[in-house]
Amino acid sequence: MDATLLELPDPLVPANRTFYFKAVKWLGGKHDGYVLAPMKKYLAVRKAQLRTVDEMLVHFQCLFTFGLLESVFERKVPEKLLLSVDSEGNTVMTDENILILLLLWWRHVQQLSQQHPDRYRRWAERVEEDLTSLETLIHRLASFCTSRAQEVAPYFVGMASVAVTVASFRGALFAHGMSAVPKKPGHSFPVSSFFPLIKDAVCSKGWCPLAIKRFLESSIILLEYAGTLKPPIHHGADCTEEACTRNTIDISTYTRKHVMETCACAYTKPPISAVYDLLQGGGIPVVQHMPDGTLCIRDASEIPYIAISHVWVDGLGSTSEAGLPTCQIERIAELVHTLLPGGAFWIDSLCIPEVRELRKQAIRKMTQTYANARAVLVIDAGIRSLSLSSPLEETALAILTSGWMQRLWTLQEGLLAKKLIFELSDGFAPLDNLFPDAVVQWCNPVLSHCLSELVRFTRRHRPDLSSIPDARIEFTDLVRFLVGRWTSRPEDETIAVCGLLNVNPNIFFDVQPSERLKTLLLQLRHLPGDIIFMDCPKMEDEPGFRWAPKSLMRSDSRVGHECRAVCTADGLEAEYCCARLAQVVRVSAGVSVKLFVKLAPQDLGDTTTTQVLNATIEKPTHSYAFNTVLLEKYPETGHAWVKGVLGLLDASDSDTVSGLRGCEYQERTMFFRSTERVVRKCAAEDASSAIVVEATLETLRVLVK
């Protein structure tokens, strides 16, 4: 029999009409009839009056749309390209011609880069300036409109969406190597004042709040696009931003599902003794479905196989001893036969026994199991609701927000795959086929945002893993991937990811679950120094590890790529910018205080102005003292906020050999830039809750404990 993996065609195509924003009422701003002007002069040319919020909205709607487009296109953009009259006679702004404008822009910039490279460079710099300026303007305008959020939210979404589209397409121009212009930071144009309204509207459609928080809220266009669709799987009011009840199972009440609700077929089990024997001998059992319906167990080293990746909430969870409904096995076998004629398949429900020691042995082999499979087939009910004819961005969004993307174990299953394939209702979608030409991606902000997350599962995304030899993923990427994932067995977290980091899982089976993440950090040894600033529950009762996260799955933070800190049994050795306080500060359990740290002017390169950092310490769980603030970065003028850790620095001088100062971790907090005026006001209103302390900045090597 032929056991060659089927070469699947590329059937996936973008939608016929790309989504940029929903039609929004035009507020009456006049654009036509004025000379072409750069964006910074757009309002001046029109002698725009900005005396009231309503006047601001009218003119800024023009500026953020026509003004931005004309400035970056260097061409007049007539009103008729964006404005039309709806069925009720209202003038509205629509996205119908945005794609045409982008393609014309693409052609213009191609010619410019080839024929006039100096003009192209100046153009690229001006586009960056325009986008940066708009980022500031939209925040300022939003601050004037908070009391009218419900009314003005659609206008802000429309304005931000045009800006995001321009910023995204600009990325395509640079990505194609038409210029030596250095890569600039991205622009997200968040409209956080209006996010609760927009998110509530999307949740009311049945989208999962956890998926929205994890994947959608960073892109206003993606959030708006989701609001135009019904989710593949409806999520009820019980789902929250912290947990998806639909994708959370209770093992004690778990029931397996048949292919059809009306089916009541018997269960089929693999030959148990064959599964046991292979695992005891160090092998990996895989399943072959025989013509007579029986299951044959083979050694994975002897036959090509497909590894199945699924979520238990879809009803495919089981053990070798219990088996699965015959209808499910027949369906899986048919899928596998289509992809790999004559091949076998591996699925945890049939190949991992309930017997504890054998279960451990099977889990030890998980990395090898998925890495050696010809392909990994993802079976997920939500993704399966899509078809080959579904718009490409809709398929990508379904994958991104699926139950499969929320579970712990599926992370390594996807990352280890030689070829990752998703089952659709009428065929298969290999992940690589989701990626069209780069220009097509960047013309489609919804698609480009989805693919920026999914690309990490592809072979095209394999960074140089210099910090962890032979690893499949960097620790910093692992942290990003784990945010929002969950498992019904939290103690499995470390075991489920250690193989990706090239750490032997055998180390963890005999370690208490509460000690496993600490053990992993010690095994990795080199960590990002900003791990101490992660916003998540910490190992508060673990000496030397009070800074360490209890779990990587419940953090809202990302960490840097540079792993310069060293994790030891005594604590984390790293270098930080420290604000050393002039006195020891003591806080009491349950008592909130406002902390004002006054930095000496010379520390910030300013000889005249005292800079103030302000943090609120909300009802500490215990009383403690601190005399320093470890800062994530140097608090330069212009930065609105900086992450900090309150610590108690040893009074003694640093260790003369290592140069380290011991620092007891107390609490993570956020510092915001403030002023002397605010300090005086707070002190006058409630002197008992305001702590004002002077500090000097110093770079120190410390042992955070």
CSV table of C-alpha atoms in Angstrom, one decimal, residues 22-28 79-96:
chain,number,residue,atom,x,y,z
A,22,LYS,CA,-17.9,49.0,8.7
A,23,ALA,CA,-19.7,51.9,6.9
A,24,VAL,CA,-19.8,54.9,9.2
A,25,LYS,CA,-21.8,58.1,9.1
A,26,TRP,CA,-19.9,61.0,7.5
A,27,LEU,CA,-20.1,64.0,9.8
A,28,GLY,CA,-20.1,66.6,7.0
A,79,GLU,CA,-14.6,62.3,-1.9
A,80,LYS,CA,-16.5,60.0,-4.2
A,81,LEU,CA,-13.9,57.2,-3.6
A,82,LEU,CA,-14.9,56.9,0.1
A,83,LEU,CA,-18.2,58.6,0.4
A,84,SER,CA,-21.6,57.3,-0.8
A,85,VAL,CA,-25.3,57.6,0.1
A,86,ASP,CA,-26.9,54.7,2.0
A,87,SER,CA,-30.5,53.5,1.6
A,88,GLU,CA,-31.7,56.0,4.2
A,89,GLY,CA,-30.2,58.9,2.4
A,90,ASN,CA,-27.3,59.4,4.8
A,91,THR,CA,-23.8,60.1,3.5
A,92,VAL,CA,-21.5,57.4,4.8
A,93,MET,CA,-17.9,56.5,4.5
A,94,THR,CA,-17.3,53.0,3.2
A,95,ASP,CA,-14.3,50.7,2.5
A,96,GLU,CA,-15.4,49.7,-1.0
